[in-house]
Amino acid sequence: MSRFLSNKFDRLVPYTPGEQPKNAKYIKLNTNESPYPPTDRACRYAADAATELNLYPDPELSELTSSLAVKLGVEPDELLLTNGSDEILDFAFGAFCDAEHPATFPDITYGFYEVFAERNLVPFEKIPLDGDLNIKVDDYIGIGKNIFIANPNAPTGILLPICAIERIVRSNPNNIVVIDEAYIDFGGESCIPLTKKYDNLIVTGTFSKSRSMAGARLGFGVACKQLTTDLNMLKYSTNPYNVNRMTAATALGMLEDEQIIRERCNEIIDCREYTSNALTALGFTLTSSRANFVFARHKALGGKYLYDELRRRGILVRRFDLPRIEDYLRITVGSRDDMKILIRELTEIMGGANK
Ligand SMILES: *Cc1c(COP(=O)(O)O)cnc(C)c1O
């Protein structure tokens, strides 16, 4: 750190991303990426867009915005595209939270919420999950703070029903509720339709997980027009060209291939069930995940031990060194072949540990 860093960042601890190894020697099950590449069509569109990279992108991203708006069933001015959904989450902290409007979120959730709060100098309160790692909905009723909830939650994968989200939104009419739907395509129901009914709801989504575009960075937010206007103010005060041409073109291709994406999501869901059953048979207990990962802990072996053993055998998973979840592994549901290797290696580890 230099002697020039502003002391306003004294308490800022940056987000630690999952490891991105430089070589291919690992089976990567640690950052919830899709095992599938973008579709052929999407790659073709990206290649075409590369020939126009001398030109700035359309700051309004009109074509992609209308295409996605149709798919989501909203008006184009109720939708805002960003550089990953991390960016729109950051905009939401920046636009709506301050000392008079603190933020609140579960104690176990996407680690970036706390980082965004600190970076935007926003006071925040973390609300504990219950003993089974569920969000206690009643704790958020009429809380009078801006609320950030991932649904399904991360890293548990547990999904709240729409009626629970609606209760939270309805009971906090003078605060913003942000529902982060990064994993909604793996068996959840989106609460985007509620944005028509409530002027305090923002739903965010991403092309990183179900749409195979983590490397391209595209996220979005849906809300009433007044809220998107505020969020756009931050976009145009930060980086009007936040989504680049190749990303926008790739996304257009992925939207045209919606059928393929749906089939891939179904395959991931099947594979999640296969993985969950195999892990249960090996003595793991799992949360009920509706995401493209499972969250599992073993009845006898610690999380750190399992993480290290898997890594030594060429499999990267994610583990959080936090109270209550330190013995859990968050394992991305990858291809079926990768999951078979995972189960094979875990079976061997169990065998070795029993000797
Ligand atoms: C992955 C993830 C995101 C953001 O991903 P982007 O790649 O920035 O779109 C947001 N929220 C949760 C809970 C995530 O897991």
Tab-separated table of C-alpha atoms and ligand atoms in Angstrom:
chain	number	residue	atom	x	y	z
A	1	MET	CA	0.000	0.000	0.000
A	2	SER	CA	1.352	3.469	-0.810
A	3	ARG	CA	1.340	6.366	1.620
A	4	PHE	CA	-1.163	8.058	-0.722
A	5	LEU	CA	-4.083	5.629	-0.362
A	6	SER	CA	-7.074	7.448	1.057
A	7	ASN	CA	-7.887	6.388	4.577
A	8	LYS	CA	-11.529	6.135	3.565
A	9	PHE	CA	-10.502	2.637	2.448
A	10	ASP	CA	-8.988	1.627	5.798
A	11	ARG	CA	-11.585	-1.092	6.302
A	12	LEU	CA	-11.822	-2.295	2.724
A	13	VAL	CA	-10.923	-5.954	2.257
A	14	PRO	CA	-11.207	-6.762	-1.460
A	15	TYR	CA	-13.163	-9.730	-2.769
A	16	THR	CA	-11.084	-12.868	-3.288
A	17	PRO	CA	-12.129	-14.438	-6.591
A	18	GLY	CA	-11.992	-18.198	-7.021
A	19	GLU	CA	-8.652	-19.288	-8.382
A	20	GLN	CA	-8.222	-19.151	-12.174
A	21	PRO	CA	-5.250	-21.456	-12.794
A	22	LYS	CA	-3.067	-20.548	-15.762
A	23	ASN	CA	-2.727	-24.100	-17.024
A	24	ALA	CA	-5.329	-26.735	-17.801
A	25	LYS	CA	-4.122	-29.292	-15.344
A	26	TYR	CA	-7.132	-28.854	-13.079
A	27	ILE	CA	-10.739	-29.855	-13.406
A	28	LYS	CA	-12.250	-26.517	-12.486
A	29	LEU	CA	-15.263	-26.797	-10.227
A	30	ASN	CA	-14.588	-23.670	-8.189
A	31	THR	CA	-16.238	-20.642	-9.841
A	32	ASN	CA	-19.590	-21.910	-11.139
A	33	GLU	CA	-18.749	-21.402	-14.789
A	34	SER	CA	-20.640	-23.297	-17.462
A	35	PRO	CA	-18.899	-26.403	-18.797
A	36	TYR	CA	-20.260	-25.486	-22.253
A	37	PRO	CA	-18.657	-22.898	-24.544
A	38	PRO	CA	-20.853	-20.215	-26.142
A	39	THR	CA	-22.868	-21.651	-29.057
A	40	ASP	CA	-21.442	-21.696	-32.590
A	41	ARG	CA	-23.764	-18.880	-33.580
A	42	ALA	CA	-22.633	-16.751	-30.614
A	43	CYS	CA	-18.959	-17.352	-31.465
A	44	ARG	CA	-19.629	-16.372	-35.088
A	45	TYR	CA	-21.293	-13.121	-33.970
A	46	ALA	CA	-18.340	-12.430	-31.673
A	47	ALA	CA	-15.873	-12.943	-34.531
A	48	ASP	CA	-17.864	-10.575	-36.759
A	49	ALA	CA	-17.923	-7.955	-34.008
A	50	ALA	CA	-14.150	-8.236	-33.632
A	51	THR	CA	-13.737	-6.644	-37.063
A	52	GLU	CA	-15.421	-3.474	-35.753
A	53	LEU	CA	-13.471	-3.081	-32.542
A	54	ASN	CA	-12.018	0.201	-33.810
A	55	LEU	CA	-15.421	1.716	-33.030
A	56	TYR	CA	-16.906	2.360	-29.603
A	57	PRO	CA	-19.928	0.228	-28.815
A	58	ASP	CA	-23.457	1.658	-28.784
A	59	PRO	CA	-23.708	3.040	-25.217
A	60	GLU	CA	-27.443	2.294	-25.176
A	61	LEU	CA	-26.886	-1.243	-26.508
A	62	SER	CA	-30.259	-0.836	-28.228
A	63	GLU	CA	-30.329	-4.098	-30.167
A	64	LEU	CA	-29.313	-6.317	-27.266
A	65	THR	CA	-31.497	-4.399	-24.817
A	66	SER	CA	-34.636	-4.858	-26.930
A	67	SER	CA	-33.860	-8.484	-27.604
A	68	LEU	CA	-33.310	-9.293	-23.912
A	69	ALA	CA	-36.303	-7.166	-22.851
A	70	VAL	CA	-38.570	-9.268	-25.082
A	71	LYS	CA	-37.152	-12.456	-23.598
A	72	LEU	CA	-37.656	-11.213	-20.027
A	73	GLY	CA	-41.111	-9.773	-20.719
A	74	VAL	CA	-40.240	-6.188	-19.784
A	75	GLU	CA	-39.927	-2.838	-21.568
A	76	PRO	CA	-36.466	-1.813	-22.786
A	77	ASP	CA	-36.428	1.138	-20.363
A	78	GLU	CA	-36.977	-1.275	-17.461
A	79	LEU	CA	-33.719	-3.027	-18.302
A	80	LEU	CA	-30.075	-2.006	-17.910
A	81	LEU	CA	-27.018	-3.912	-19.151
A	82	THR	CA	-23.746	-3.900	-17.259
A	83	ASN	CA	-20.231	-5.304	-17.227
A	84	GLY	CA	-21.128	-8.452	-15.333
A	85	SER	CA	-23.880	-8.338	-12.733
A	86	ASP	CA	-21.220	-7.351	-10.206
A	87	GLU	CA	-21.310	-3.923	-11.825
A	88	ILE	CA	-25.040	-3.422	-11.390
A	89	LEU	CA	-24.816	-4.599	-7.785
A	90	ASP	CA	-22.114	-1.996	-7.227
A	91	PHE	CA	-24.313	0.648	-8.885
A	92	ALA	CA	-27.192	-0.307	-6.584
A	93	PHE	CA	-25.054	0.136	-3.463
A	94	GLY	CA	-23.753	3.427	-4.869
A	95	ALA	CA	-27.097	4.836	-6.000
A	96	PHE	CA	-29.373	3.919	-3.103
A	97	CYS	CA	-27.321	3.294	0.043
A	98	ASP	CA	-25.729	5.770	2.442
A	99	ALA	CA	-25.550	6.526	6.170
A	100	GLU	CA	-29.321	7.186	6.296
A	101	HIS	CA	-30.094	4.201	4.077
A	102	PRO	CA	-27.900	1.350	5.305
A	103	ALA	CA	-27.742	-2.023	3.624
A	104	THR	CA	-28.566	-5.441	4.967
A	105	PHE	CA	-27.955	-8.968	3.718
A	106	PRO	CA	-27.542	-12.489	5.107
A	107	ASP	CA	-24.359	-13.282	7.053
A	108	ILE	CA	-23.672	-16.139	4.659
A	109	THR	CA	-24.170	-15.008	1.079
A	110	TYR	CA	-22.283	-13.689	-1.935
A	111	GLY	CA	-19.101	-12.225	-0.405
A	112	PHE	CA	-19.118	-9.271	-2.749
A	113	TYR	CA	-22.073	-7.541	-1.021
A	114	GLU	CA	-19.914	-6.695	1.958
A	115	VAL	CA	-17.100	-5.482	-0.297
A	116	PHE	CA	-19.478	-3.257	-2.294
A	117	ALA	CA	-20.868	-1.840	0.943
A	118	GLU	CA	-17.382	-0.999	2.232
A	119	ARG	CA	-16.220	0.421	-1.088
A	120	ASN	CA	-19.259	2.670	-1.287
A	121	LEU	CA	-18.810	3.643	2.396
A	122	VAL	CA	-22.234	2.238	3.234
A	123	PRO	CA	-23.036	0.982	6.751
A	124	PHE	CA	-24.452	-2.528	6.719
A	125	GLU	CA	-25.932	-5.226	8.938
A	126	LYS	CA	-25.528	-8.953	8.363
A	127	ILE	CA	-28.495	-11.104	9.373
A	128	PRO	CA	-27.698	-14.688	10.387
A	129	LEU	CA	-29.107	-17.606	8.450
A	130	ASP	CA	-30.907	-20.195	10.569
A	131	GLY	CA	-29.260	-23.419	11.771
A	132	ASP	CA	-29.964	-25.137	8.443
A	133	LEU	CA	-28.498	-22.220	6.477
A	134	ASN	CA	-31.904	-20.924	5.382
A	135	ILE	CA	-32.695	-17.232	5.065
A	136	LYS	CA	-35.129	-16.320	7.845
A	137	VAL	CA	-37.660	-14.316	5.865
A	138	ASP	CA	-39.347	-12.835	8.942
A	139	ASP	CA	-36.112	-11.074	9.894
A	140	TYR	CA	-36.441	-8.912	6.766
A	141	ILE	CA	-40.104	-7.957	7.142
A	142	GLY	CA	-40.362	-4.204	7.642
A	143	ILE	CA	-36.650	-3.932	8.444
A	144	GLY	CA	-36.411	-0.437	6.943
A	145	LYS	CA	-33.018	-0.945	5.295
A	146	ASN	CA	-31.986	-1.621	1.726
A	147	ILE	CA	-31.922	-5.387	1.280
A	148	PHE	CA	-29.652	-7.526	-0.890
A	149	ILE	CA	-30.590	-11.173	-1.309
A	150	ALA	CA	-29.202	-13.737	-3.714
A	151	ASN	CA	-31.946	-16.126	-4.854
A	152	PRO	CA	-30.946	-18.936	-4.950
A	153	ASN	CA	-28.568	-17.897	-2.185
A	154	ALA	CA	-24.838	-18.421	-2.586
A	155	PRO	CA	-23.015	-20.524	-1.568
A	156	THR	CA	-25.916	-22.603	-0.213
A	157	GLY	CA	-27.982	-22.812	-3.414
A	158	ILE	CA	-31.169	-22.603	-1.346
A	159	LEU	CA	-34.100	-20.961	-3.136
A	160	LEU	CA	-36.745	-18.722	-1.589
A	161	PRO	CA	-40.227	-18.932	-3.097
A	162	ILE	CA	-41.565	-15.869	-4.913
A	163	CYS	CA	-44.197	-15.315	-2.202
A	164	ALA	CA	-41.426	-14.867	0.390
A	165	ILE	CA	-39.645	-12.332	-1.807
A	166	GLU	CA	-42.918	-10.489	-2.338
A	167	ARG	CA	-43.534	-10.280	1.424
A	168	ILE	CA	-40.095	-8.728	1.909
A	169	VAL	CA	-40.565	-6.247	-0.935
A	170	ARG	CA	-44.087	-5.267	0.141
A	171	SER	CA	-43.120	-4.757	3.778
A	172	ASN	CA	-40.252	-2.378	2.979
A	173	PRO	CA	-41.898	0.142	0.635
A	174	ASN	CA	-39.425	2.898	1.484
A	175	ASN	CA	-36.352	0.816	0.805
A	176	ILE	CA	-34.800	-0.903	-2.151
A	177	VAL	CA	-34.826	-4.695	-2.357
A	178	VAL	CA	-32.253	-6.184	-4.731
A	179	ILE	CA	-32.784	-9.821	-5.696
A	180	ASP	CA	-29.664	-11.286	-7.290
A	181	GLU	CA	-30.789	-14.064	-9.622
A	182	ALA	CA	-27.355	-15.181	-10.853
A	183	TYR	CA	-28.449	-18.835	-10.579
A	184	ILE	CA	-32.182	-18.608	-11.325
A	185	ASP	CA	-32.021	-20.636	-14.558
A	186	PHE	CA	-31.131	-23.865	-12.749
A	187	GLY	CA	-34.573	-24.614	-11.379
A	188	GLY	CA	-35.841	-21.404	-9.780
A	189	GLU	CA	-38.650	-19.062	-10.727
A	190	SER	CA	-37.653	-15.486	-11.501
A	191	CYS	CA	-39.319	-12.640	-9.634
A	192	ILE	CA	-38.848	-10.256	-12.577
A	193	PRO	CA	-42.671	-10.065	-13.048
A	194	LEU	CA	-42.892	-8.439	-9.581
A	195	THR	CA	-40.957	-5.420	-10.883
A	196	LYS	CA	-44.192	-4.387	-12.657
A	197	LYS	CA	-45.972	-4.229	-9.326
A	198	TYR	CA	-43.358	-2.780	-6.949
A	199	ASP	CA	-41.331	0.382	-7.489
A	200	ASN	CA	-38.703	-0.670	-4.897
A	201	LEU	CA	-37.587	-3.973	-6.444
A	202	ILE	CA	-34.466	-4.513	-8.549
A	203	VAL	CA	-33.788	-7.960	-10.003
A	204	THR	CA	-30.301	-8.655	-11.313
A	205	GLY	CA	-29.162	-11.414	-13.629
A	206	THR	CA	-26.049	-12.503	-15.443
A	207	PHE	CA	-24.876	-14.222	-18.611
A	208	SER	CA	-21.936	-15.692	-16.667
A	209	LYS	CA	-23.481	-18.885	-15.385
A	210	SER	CA	-26.320	-20.382	-17.440
A	211	ARG	CA	-25.349	-18.519	-20.618
A	212	SER	CA	-21.695	-19.553	-20.777
A	213	MET	CA	-20.304	-16.007	-20.897
A	214	ALA	CA	-18.318	-15.571	-17.667
A	215	GLY	CA	-15.296	-14.495	-19.709
A	216	ALA	CA	-17.261	-11.874	-21.641
A	217	ARG	CA	-18.808	-10.055	-18.656
A	218	LEU	CA	-22.479	-9.287	-19.144
A	219	GLY	CA	-25.009	-8.676	-16.423
A	220	PHE	CA	-28.338	-6.898	-16.244
A	221	GLY	CA	-30.846	-5.358	-13.910
A	222	VAL	CA	-34.619	-5.114	-14.192
A	223	ALA	CA	-36.661	-2.534	-12.293
A	224	CYS	CA	-39.227	0.197	-12.827
A	225	LYS	CA	-38.170	3.017	-15.117
A	226	GLN	CA	-37.415	5.460	-12.271
A	227	LEU	CA	-34.932	3.025	-10.740
A	228	THR	CA	-33.237	2.185	-14.053
A	229	THR	CA	-32.882	5.919	-14.645
A	230	ASP	CA	-30.965	6.232	-11.362
A	231	LEU	CA	-28.808	3.217	-12.166
A	232	ASN	CA	-28.157	4.577	-15.648
A	233	MET	CA	-27.002	7.820	-14.070
A	234	LEU	CA	-24.246	5.836	-12.347
A	235	LYS	CA	-23.439	3.955	-15.544
A	236	TYR	CA	-23.041	7.208	-17.485
A	237	SER	CA	-20.962	8.615	-14.628
A	238	THR	CA	-18.684	5.589	-14.553
A	239	ASN	CA	-18.283	4.104	-18.025
A	240	PRO	CA	-20.905	4.668	-20.730
A	241	TYR	CA	-19.219	1.952	-22.810
A	242	ASN	CA	-19.366	-0.644	-20.034
A	243	VAL	CA	-20.377	-3.479	-22.372
A	244	ASN	CA	-18.029	-4.055	-25.286
A	245	ARG	CA	-18.988	-4.922	-28.854
A	246	MET	CA	-17.866	-8.535	-28.754
A	247	THR	CA	-19.748	-9.213	-25.547
A	248	ALA	CA	-22.934	-7.641	-26.875
A	249	ALA	CA	-22.667	-9.618	-30.121
A	250	THR	CA	-22.024	-12.899	-28.314
A	251	ALA	CA	-25.036	-12.292	-26.088
A	252	LEU	CA	-27.283	-11.669	-29.111
A	253	GLY	CA	-26.216	-15.035	-30.448
A	254	MET	CA	-26.887	-16.753	-27.127
A	255	LEU	CA	-30.375	-15.205	-26.989
A	256	GLU	CA	-31.138	-16.595	-30.445
A	257	ASP	CA	-30.051	-20.008	-29.174
A	258	GLU	CA	-32.328	-19.992	-26.136
A	259	GLN	CA	-33.474	-23.556	-26.888
A	260	ILE	CA	-29.906	-24.893	-26.640
A	261	ILE	CA	-29.406	-23.023	-23.375
A	262	ARG	CA	-32.556	-24.517	-21.918
A	263	GLU	CA	-31.384	-28.021	-22.842
A	264	ARG	CA	-27.985	-27.353	-21.291
A	265	CYS	CA	-29.567	-26.090	-18.065
A	266	ASN	CA	-31.678	-29.242	-17.902
A	267	GLU	CA	-28.568	-31.367	-18.360
A	268	ILE	CA	-26.841	-29.465	-15.523
A	269	ILE	CA	-29.883	-29.996	-13.313
A	270	ASP	CA	-29.810	-33.750	-14.081
A	271	CYS	CA	-26.110	-33.816	-13.398
A	272	ARG	CA	-26.653	-31.952	-10.110
A	273	GLU	CA	-29.050	-34.682	-9.025
A	274	TYR	CA	-26.561	-37.394	-10.061
A	275	THR	CA	-23.784	-35.643	-8.111
A	276	SER	CA	-25.971	-35.058	-5.057
A	277	ASN	CA	-27.004	-38.712	-4.896
A	278	ALA	CA	-23.443	-39.940	-5.309
A	279	LEU	CA	-22.183	-37.537	-2.615
A	280	THR	CA	-24.950	-38.600	-0.236
A	281	ALA	CA	-23.947	-42.232	-0.755
A	282	LEU	CA	-20.381	-41.249	0.200
A	283	GLY	CA	-21.519	-39.809	3.530
A	284	PHE	CA	-21.981	-36.147	2.612
A	285	THR	CA	-24.900	-33.988	3.664
A	286	LEU	CA	-25.999	-31.359	1.194
A	287	THR	CA	-28.157	-28.275	1.183
A	288	SER	CA	-31.037	-28.416	-1.275
A	289	SER	CA	-29.354	-26.532	-4.118
A	290	ARG	CA	-31.245	-25.023	-7.039
A	291	ALA	CA	-28.045	-23.641	-8.533
A	292	ASN	CA	-25.299	-25.029	-10.783
A	293	PHE	CA	-23.320	-26.060	-7.725
A	294	VAL	CA	-23.784	-28.262	-4.698
A	295	PHE	CA	-22.844	-27.331	-1.145
A	296	ALA	CA	-21.761	-30.372	0.802
A	297	ARG	CA	-20.007	-31.418	3.973
A	298	HIS	CA	-18.809	-34.841	5.002
A	299	LYS	CA	-19.910	-36.521	8.207
A	300	ALA	CA	-16.323	-37.404	9.182
A	301	LEU	CA	-13.788	-35.530	7.054
A	302	GLY	CA	-13.098	-31.828	7.401
A	303	GLY	CA	-13.521	-29.314	4.598
A	304	LYS	CA	-9.888	-28.247	4.520
A	305	TYR	CA	-8.698	-31.859	4.282
A	306	LEU	CA	-11.088	-32.653	1.434
A	307	TYR	CA	-10.259	-29.439	-0.398
A	308	ASP	CA	-6.519	-30.158	-0.217
A	309	GLU	CA	-6.922	-33.816	-1.222
A	310	LEU	CA	-9.053	-32.908	-4.239
A	311	ARG	CA	-6.612	-30.227	-5.270
A	312	ARG	CA	-3.715	-32.648	-5.034
A	313	ARG	CA	-5.681	-34.900	-7.369
A	314	GLY	CA	-6.265	-32.105	-9.873
A	315	ILE	CA	-9.767	-30.997	-8.895
A	316	LEU	CA	-10.406	-27.430	-7.781
A	317	VAL	CA	-13.470	-26.726	-5.658
A	318	ARG	CA	-14.327	-23.722	-3.480
A	319	ARG	CA	-14.177	-23.554	0.268
A	320	PHE	CA	-14.878	-20.584	2.522
A	321	ASP	CA	-12.894	-20.191	5.694
A	322	LEU	CA	-15.871	-18.829	7.610
A	323	PRO	CA	-17.583	-19.939	10.829
A	324	ARG	CA	-20.419	-22.440	10.247
A	325	ILE	CA	-19.432	-23.278	6.692
A	326	GLU	CA	-15.717	-24.049	6.956
A	327	ASP	CA	-16.366	-27.768	6.526
A	328	TYR	CA	-18.462	-27.312	3.404
A	329	LEU	CA	-17.248	-27.581	-0.154
A	330	ARG	CA	-18.989	-25.650	-2.893
A	331	ILE	CA	-18.661	-27.779	-5.977
A	332	THR	CA	-19.668	-26.482	-9.399
A	333	VAL	CA	-21.747	-28.907	-11.438
A	334	GLY	CA	-19.584	-29.354	-14.514
A	335	SER	CA	-19.809	-31.871	-17.320
A	336	ARG	CA	-20.964	-35.387	-16.499
A	337	ASP	CA	-17.447	-36.705	-17.153
A	338	ASP	CA	-15.963	-34.201	-14.713
A	339	MET	CA	-18.489	-35.150	-12.053
A	340	LYS	CA	-17.703	-38.837	-12.512
A	341	ILE	CA	-14.027	-38.093	-11.959
A	342	LEU	CA	-14.922	-36.060	-8.872
A	343	ILE	CA	-16.921	-38.952	-7.423
A	344	ARG	CA	-14.185	-41.448	-8.315
A	345	GLU	CA	-11.536	-39.365	-6.543
A	346	LEU	CA	-13.738	-38.764	-3.503
A	347	THR	CA	-14.430	-42.492	-3.289
A	348	GLU	CA	-10.683	-43.091	-3.255
A	349	ILE	CA	-10.167	-40.413	-0.612
A	350	MET	CA	-12.842	-42.070	1.554
A	351	GLY	CA	-11.174	-45.448	1.071
A	352	GLY	CA	-7.796	-44.050	2.095
A	353	ALA	CA	-9.257	-42.281	5.114
A	354	ASN	CA	-10.944	-45.477	6.363
A	355	LYS	CA	-7.736	-47.511	6.369
B	1	LIG	C1	-21.402	-15.153	-10.079
B	1	LIG	C2	-22.289	-14.295	-9.245
B	1	LIG	C3	-22.576	-12.964	-9.580
B	1	LIG	C4	-21.939	-12.136	-10.624
B	1	LIG	O1	-21.417	-12.598	-11.660
B	1	LIG	P1	-20.982	-11.698	-12.885
B	1	LIG	O2	-20.028	-12.593	-13.560
B	1	LIG	O3	-20.386	-10.427	-12.379
B	1	LIG	O4	-22.237	-11.452	-13.645
B	1	LIG	C5	-23.484	-12.256	-8.820
B	1	LIG	N1	-24.069	-12.809	-7.764
B	1	LIG	C6	-23.812	-14.062	-7.389
B	1	LIG	C7	-24.503	-14.602	-6.209
B	1	LIG	C8	-22.905	-14.832	-8.113
B	1	LIG	O5	-22.623	-16.057	-7.702
